[in-house]
Short mmCIF file of C-alpha atoms in Angstrom, two decimals:
data_model
loop_
_atom_site.label_atom_id
_atom_site.label_comp_id
_atom_site.label_asym_id
_atom_site.label_seq_id
_atom_site.Cartn_x
_atom_site.Cartn_y
_atom_site.Cartn_z
CA MET A 975 17.60 -17.47 18.20
CA SER A 976 18.53 -18.11 14.59
CA LYS A 977 17.21 -16.38 11.55
CA ASN A 978 18.02 -16.44 7.90
CA SER A 979 21.67 -15.60 7.50
CA ASN A 980 20.89 -12.66 5.28
CA GLY A 981 17.96 -11.42 7.36
CA GLY A 982 19.79 -8.57 9.02
CA SER A 983 21.38 -7.32 5.83
CA SER A 984 18.08 -7.70 3.98
CA VAL A 985 16.10 -5.56 6.39
CA GLN A 986 18.90 -2.98 6.41
CA ARG A 987 18.83 -2.79 2.62
CA ASP A 988 15.04 -2.52 2.59
CA GLN A 989 15.04 0.25 5.19
CA GLU A 990 17.78 2.18 3.41
CA SER A 991 15.85 1.82 0.16
CA SER A 992 12.63 3.05 1.79
CA TYR A 993 14.23 6.27 3.01
CA ASP A 994 16.62 6.85 0.10
CA PRO A 995 15.70 10.22 -1.49
CA VAL A 996 17.51 9.31 -4.69
CA ARG A 997 15.32 6.21 -5.05
CA TRP A 998 12.15 8.24 -4.55
CA LEU A 999 13.33 10.87 -7.03
CA ASN A 1000 14.00 8.12 -9.55
CA LEU A 1001 10.51 6.70 -8.97
CA MET A 1002 8.94 10.11 -9.55
CA VAL A 1003 10.47 10.42 -13.00
CA SER A 1004 10.37 6.75 -14.04
CA GLU A 1005 7.04 5.49 -12.72
CA PRO A 1006 4.11 6.71 -14.87
CA TYR A 1007 1.84 6.92 -11.80
CA TYR A 1008 4.06 9.48 -10.06
CA LEU A 1009 5.22 11.24 -13.22
CA PHE A 1010 1.70 11.90 -14.52
CA HIS A 1011 0.59 13.26 -11.14
CA LEU A 1012 3.59 15.59 -10.97
CA LEU A 1013 2.91 16.90 -14.48
CA VAL A 1014 -0.72 17.62 -13.65
CA PHE A 1015 0.12 19.29 -10.34
CA PHE A 1016 2.86 21.47 -11.83
CA SER A 1017 0.56 22.48 -14.68
CA TYR A 1018 -1.22 24.67 -12.15
CA ILE A 1019 1.77 27.05 -12.05
CA PRO A 1020 1.46 28.36 -15.63
CA VAL A 1021 -2.33 28.31 -15.31
CA ARG A 1022 -2.12 30.44 -12.17
CA CYS A 1023 0.31 32.88 -13.77
CA SER A 1024 -2.02 33.34 -16.71
CA ALA A 1025 -5.02 33.76 -14.41
CA PHE A 1026 -3.17 36.46 -12.44
CA GLN A 1027 -2.90 38.58 -15.57
CA ILE A 1028 -6.49 38.01 -16.63
CA LEU A 1029 -8.45 38.22 -13.37
CA ASP A 1030 -9.20 41.51 -11.64
CA PRO A 1031 -7.38 42.37 -8.36
CA ALA A 1032 -10.37 41.50 -6.16
CA ARG A 1033 -10.71 38.06 -7.74
CA ASN A 1034 -6.98 37.46 -7.46
CA SER A 1035 -7.05 38.40 -3.79
CA PHE A 1036 -9.98 36.06 -3.14
CA LEU A 1037 -8.23 33.24 -4.99
CA LEU A 1038 -4.99 33.78 -3.05
CA LYS A 1039 -6.86 33.47 0.26
CA ARG A 1040 -8.41 30.20 -0.86
CA GLU A 1041 -5.00 28.91 -1.99
CA ILE A 1042 -3.52 29.68 1.42
CA GLN A 1043 -6.41 27.91 3.16
CA VAL A 1044 -6.02 24.87 0.93
CA PHE A 1045 -2.25 24.78 1.47
CA VAL A 1046 -2.65 24.91 5.27
CA ALA A 1047 -5.34 22.22 5.24
CA CYS A 1048 -3.20 19.99 3.01
CA CYS A 1049 -0.18 20.42 5.34
CA VAL A 1050 -2.26 19.56 8.41
CA LEU A 1051 -3.69 16.41 6.81
CA THR A 1052 -0.22 15.40 5.60
CA VAL A 1053 1.21 15.69 9.12
CA VAL A 1054 -1.68 13.64 10.51
CA LYS A 1055 -1.08 10.92 7.92
CA ILE A 1056 2.67 10.84 8.67
CA VAL A 1057 1.92 10.21 12.34
CA ARG A 1058 -0.79 7.61 11.80
CA THR A 1059 0.28 5.70 8.70
CA GLU A 1060 2.34 2.50 8.82
CA SER A 1061 3.56 2.47 5.23
CA TRP A 1062 4.85 4.99 2.74
CA GLU A 1063 2.58 3.51 0.07
CA SER A 1064 -0.52 4.31 2.14
CA PHE A 1065 0.83 7.78 2.99
CA ILE A 1066 1.49 8.61 -0.67
CA GLN A 1067 -1.90 7.35 -1.78
CA ASP A 1068 -3.81 9.39 0.81
CA THR A 1069 -1.66 12.50 0.30
CA LEU A 1070 -2.21 12.40 -3.45
CA LEU A 1071 -5.94 12.00 -2.88
CA PHE A 1072 -6.01 15.10 -0.66
CA ALA A 1073 -3.93 17.05 -3.18
CA LYS A 1074 -6.22 16.09 -6.07
CA ILE A 1075 -9.33 17.13 -4.16
CA PHE A 1076 -7.80 20.45 -3.12
CA LEU A 1077 -6.43 21.22 -6.59
CA THR A 1078 -9.79 20.51 -8.20
CA ALA A 1079 -11.51 22.69 -5.60
CA ILE A 1080 -9.13 25.60 -6.25
CA ALA A 1081 -9.61 25.18 -9.99
CA LEU A 1082 -13.36 25.33 -9.43
CA VAL A 1083 -12.95 28.70 -7.73
CA MET A 1084 -11.01 29.93 -10.75
CA ASP A 1085 -13.16 28.38 -13.51
CA TYR A 1086 -15.38 25.32 -13.60
CA HIS A 1087 -14.01 24.33 -17.02
CA LEU A 1088 -10.54 24.09 -15.48
CA ALA A 1089 -11.91 21.99 -12.61
CA LEU A 1090 -13.49 19.59 -15.11
CA TRP A 1091 -10.17 19.36 -16.95
CA TYR A 1092 -8.31 18.41 -13.76
CA ALA A 1093 -10.99 15.90 -12.78
CA LEU A 1094 -10.74 14.30 -16.21
CA ALA A 1095 -6.92 14.25 -16.04
CA PHE A 1096 -6.96 12.47 -12.67
CA LEU A 1097 -9.54 10.00 -13.95
CA VAL A 1098 -7.34 9.14 -16.94
CA ILE A 1099 -4.32 8.66 -14.64
CA HIS A 1100 -6.39 6.33 -12.45
CA ILE A 1101 -7.29 4.26 -15.52
CA ILE A 1102 -3.92 4.04 -17.27
CA ALA A 1103 -1.44 4.04 -14.36
CA GLN A 1104 -1.13 2.09 -11.13
CA GLN A 1105 0.67 2.98 -7.92
CA PRO A 1106 3.78 0.78 -7.61
CA PRO A 1107 3.88 -1.49 -4.54
CA TYR A 1108 6.71 -1.90 -2.04
CA GLU A 1109 9.62 -3.65 -3.75
CA GLY A 1110 11.31 -5.26 -0.75
CA LEU A 1111 10.95 -8.98 -0.20
CA GLY A 1112 12.28 -9.40 3.33
CA SER A 1113 12.49 -13.06 4.35
CA SER A 1114 9.30 -14.05 2.54
CA ASN A 1115 9.15 -16.19 -0.59
CA HIS A 1116 7.29 -15.54 -3.82
CA LEU A 1117 5.41 -18.78 -4.48
CA THR A 1118 3.27 -20.32 -7.16
CA PRO A 1119 0.24 -22.37 -6.03
CA LEU A 1120 2.03 -25.59 -6.98
CA GLN A 1121 5.11 -24.60 -4.98
CA LEU A 1122 2.97 -23.86 -1.93
CA GLU A 1123 1.13 -27.17 -2.15
CA SER A 1124 4.45 -28.96 -2.55
CA LEU A 1125 5.93 -27.23 0.51
CA LEU A 1126 2.87 -28.01 2.59
CA THR A 1127 2.58 -31.67 1.58
CA GLU A 1128 6.27 -32.55 1.76
CA GLY A 1129 6.35 -31.68 5.46
CA ASN A 1130 10.14 -31.31 5.58
CA THR A 1131 10.17 -27.51 5.77
CA SER A 1132 8.69 -25.21 8.41
CA ARG A 1133 5.98 -26.34 10.80
CA PHE A 1134 4.06 -23.12 10.17
CA TRP A 1135 3.55 -21.26 6.90
CA LEU A 1136 1.95 -17.81 6.88
CA VAL A 1137 0.89 -17.02 3.32
CA GLU A 1138 -0.37 -13.74 1.90
CA PHE A 1139 -2.71 -13.91 -1.09
CA ARG A 1140 -2.74 -10.56 -2.87
CA ALA A 1141 -3.34 -8.76 -6.16
CA PHE A 1142 -1.62 -5.45 -6.77
CA SER A 1143 -4.55 -4.28 -8.88
CA THR A 1144 -6.23 -3.40 -5.57
CA SER A 1145 -5.22 -0.35 -3.55
CA ALA A 1146 -5.40 -2.24 -0.24
CA CYS A 1147 -2.72 -4.69 -1.41
CA VAL A 1148 -0.48 -1.83 -2.55
CA CYS A 1149 -0.88 0.08 0.73
CA THR A 1150 -0.06 -3.01 2.82
CA SER A 1151 2.65 -4.36 0.51
CA SER A 1152 5.43 -3.48 2.98
CA PHE A 1153 3.81 -5.17 6.01
CA PHE A 1154 4.49 -8.78 5.07
CA PRO A 1155 8.20 -8.35 4.22
CA GLU A 1156 8.76 -6.43 7.48
CA LEU A 1157 6.93 -9.06 9.53
CA SER A 1158 8.91 -11.81 7.84
CA ILE A 1159 12.18 -10.13 8.80
CA THR A 1160 11.13 -10.02 12.45
CA TYR A 1161 9.40 -13.38 12.89
CA SER A 1162 10.84 -15.75 10.28
CA ASN A 1163 12.60 -18.80 11.75
CA THR A 1164 12.94 -22.51 11.15
CA ASN A 1165 9.43 -23.13 12.52
CA LEU A 1166 7.66 -20.26 10.78
CA SER A 1167 8.06 -19.29 7.13
CA PHE A 1168 6.40 -16.59 5.07
CA GLY A 1169 5.18 -16.81 1.49
CA THR A 1170 3.19 -14.73 -0.97
CA ILE A 1171 0.98 -15.72 -3.90
CA ASP A 1172 -0.08 -13.17 -6.48
CA LEU A 1173 -3.69 -13.91 -7.39
CA GLY A 1174 -3.35 -11.47 -10.25
CA LEU A 1175 -1.00 -14.00 -11.86
CA PHE A 1176 -2.72 -17.13 -10.54
CA PRO A 1177 -6.46 -16.37 -10.23
CA ASN A 1178 -7.36 -20.07 -10.34
CA ALA A 1179 -5.63 -20.54 -6.98
CA ALA A 1180 -8.28 -18.45 -5.25
CA GLU A 1181 -10.93 -21.17 -5.33
CA ARG A 1182 -8.41 -23.79 -4.19
CA PHE A 1183 -7.79 -21.83 -0.95
CA GLY A 1184 -11.35 -20.65 -0.42
CA ILE A 1185 -10.85 -17.06 -1.55
CA SER A 1186 -13.56 -15.22 -3.44
CA LEU A 1187 -12.41 -12.89 -6.19
CA GLY A 1188 -15.93 -11.54 -6.60
CA SER A 1189 -15.03 -8.67 -4.27
CA LEU A 1190 -11.39 -7.61 -4.61
CA ASN A 1191 -11.90 -5.35 -1.58
CA GLN A 1192 -11.38 -8.47 0.56
CA LEU A 1193 -7.78 -8.81 -0.57
CA PRO A 1194 -5.20 -9.32 0.77
CA VAL A 1195 -6.03 -12.58 2.54
CA TYR A 1196 -3.64 -14.11 5.09
CA ILE A 1197 -3.75 -17.84 5.87
CA LEU A 1198 -1.70 -19.66 8.51
CA PHE A 1199 -0.95 -23.33 7.86
CA GLU A 1200 0.30 -25.75 10.50
CA ASN A 1201 1.59 -29.05 9.13
CA ALA A 1202 -0.26 -28.42 5.85
CA VAL A 1203 -3.57 -27.71 7.64
CA GLU A 1204 -5.16 -24.29 7.71
CA VAL A 1205 -5.48 -23.12 11.33
CA ALA A 1206 -6.28 -19.40 10.92
CA ARG A 1207 -7.07 -16.81 8.30
CA PHE A 1208 -7.72 -13.10 8.05
CA PRO A 1209 -10.22 -11.95 7.00
CA GLU A 1210 -12.44 -14.87 7.86
CA PHE A 1211 -14.96 -16.42 5.51
CA HIS A 1212 -17.93 -14.19 4.60
CA SER A 1213 -16.42 -11.18 6.39
CA GLU A 1214 -17.12 -7.62 5.31
CA PRO A 1215 -14.79 -5.98 2.76
CA TYR A 1216 -12.01 -3.83 4.20
CA ILE A 1217 -13.88 -0.64 3.36
CA PHE A 1218 -16.32 -1.59 6.13
CA GLY A 1219 -14.03 -3.79 8.23
CA PRO A 1220 -10.94 -3.16 10.35
CA THR A 1221 -7.92 -1.46 8.83
CA ILE A 1222 -5.02 -3.82 8.24
CA THR A 1223 -2.01 -3.03 10.41
CA LYS A 1224 1.08 -4.95 11.39
CA ARG A 1225 -0.12 -5.00 14.99
CA LEU A 1226 -3.45 -6.49 13.91
CA LEU A 1227 -1.71 -9.25 11.94
CA CYS A 1228 0.65 -10.00 14.82
CA GLY A 1229 -2.28 -10.35 17.21
CA ARG A 1230 -4.48 -12.35 14.86
CA PHE A 1231 -1.80 -14.96 14.15
CA GLU A 1232 -0.09 -14.74 17.58
CA LEU A 1233 3.31 -14.11 15.98
CA ASP A 1234 4.92 -12.91 19.21
CA LYS A 1235 3.80 -16.08 21.01
CA ARG A 1236 5.04 -18.31 18.21
CA LEU A 1237 8.41 -16.54 18.19
CA LEU A 1238 8.66 -16.92 21.98
CA ASP A 1239 7.80 -20.62 21.72
CA TYR A 1240 10.52 -21.02 19.12
CA VAL A 1241 13.08 -19.27 21.33
CA ASN A 1242 12.10 -21.49 24.28
CA GLY A 1243 12.27 -24.58 22.12
CA THR A 1244 8.61 -25.49 22.51
#
């Protein structure tokens, strides 16, 4: 079985980057999304110290019990997410959501004005900052709509093209941004190629490929082409948005597009 010559080194670099603590530390201080969240979370420390001096002992004791309960609940939910999640982007998004809810709840116990301040701070962060997606590319190709049409019509490249249409302005695309590069590393060969088109940059391409941008909850969309003809897509036309539909996983994509079968056919020369 042959793959791209740099496939092995590419996946190794992507995996090392995913688990590199220095990289994550750099993201925390360089990415506004992470930096603003850290500043808001750490602002609770001086607030709590001030409250300790102002509140009476009974109120402080009550608040400490609630803080311990919140900490335990947050740890339990974090462990559950680590076990169940398939991407660090999804894990971080859900963990931050839990932390924001718990921090606001604790602030409400202390003073409702403080809770409103935290709620407003998180709302501003949501408006001005965006969670960064996975940066690895794997064996997939960033394409423009014209490049994709050219590759499909020329017919001298791969027999199959699996293309992801995404827009990183949606949380679903950010949370699943690592799936496609990882799948491309595993299943890319001379018969099957992977490509991505950013509909945030090329919104006019959506209509060309039958994608509705009226509901961004339906992104990402995956389309499989065989000899320039669409043979499968997920989600299908007129399907429910992901908030009501199935959660996207690598296993779901593999089953929907029969990637294991196509890889086996390639190995067997069929």
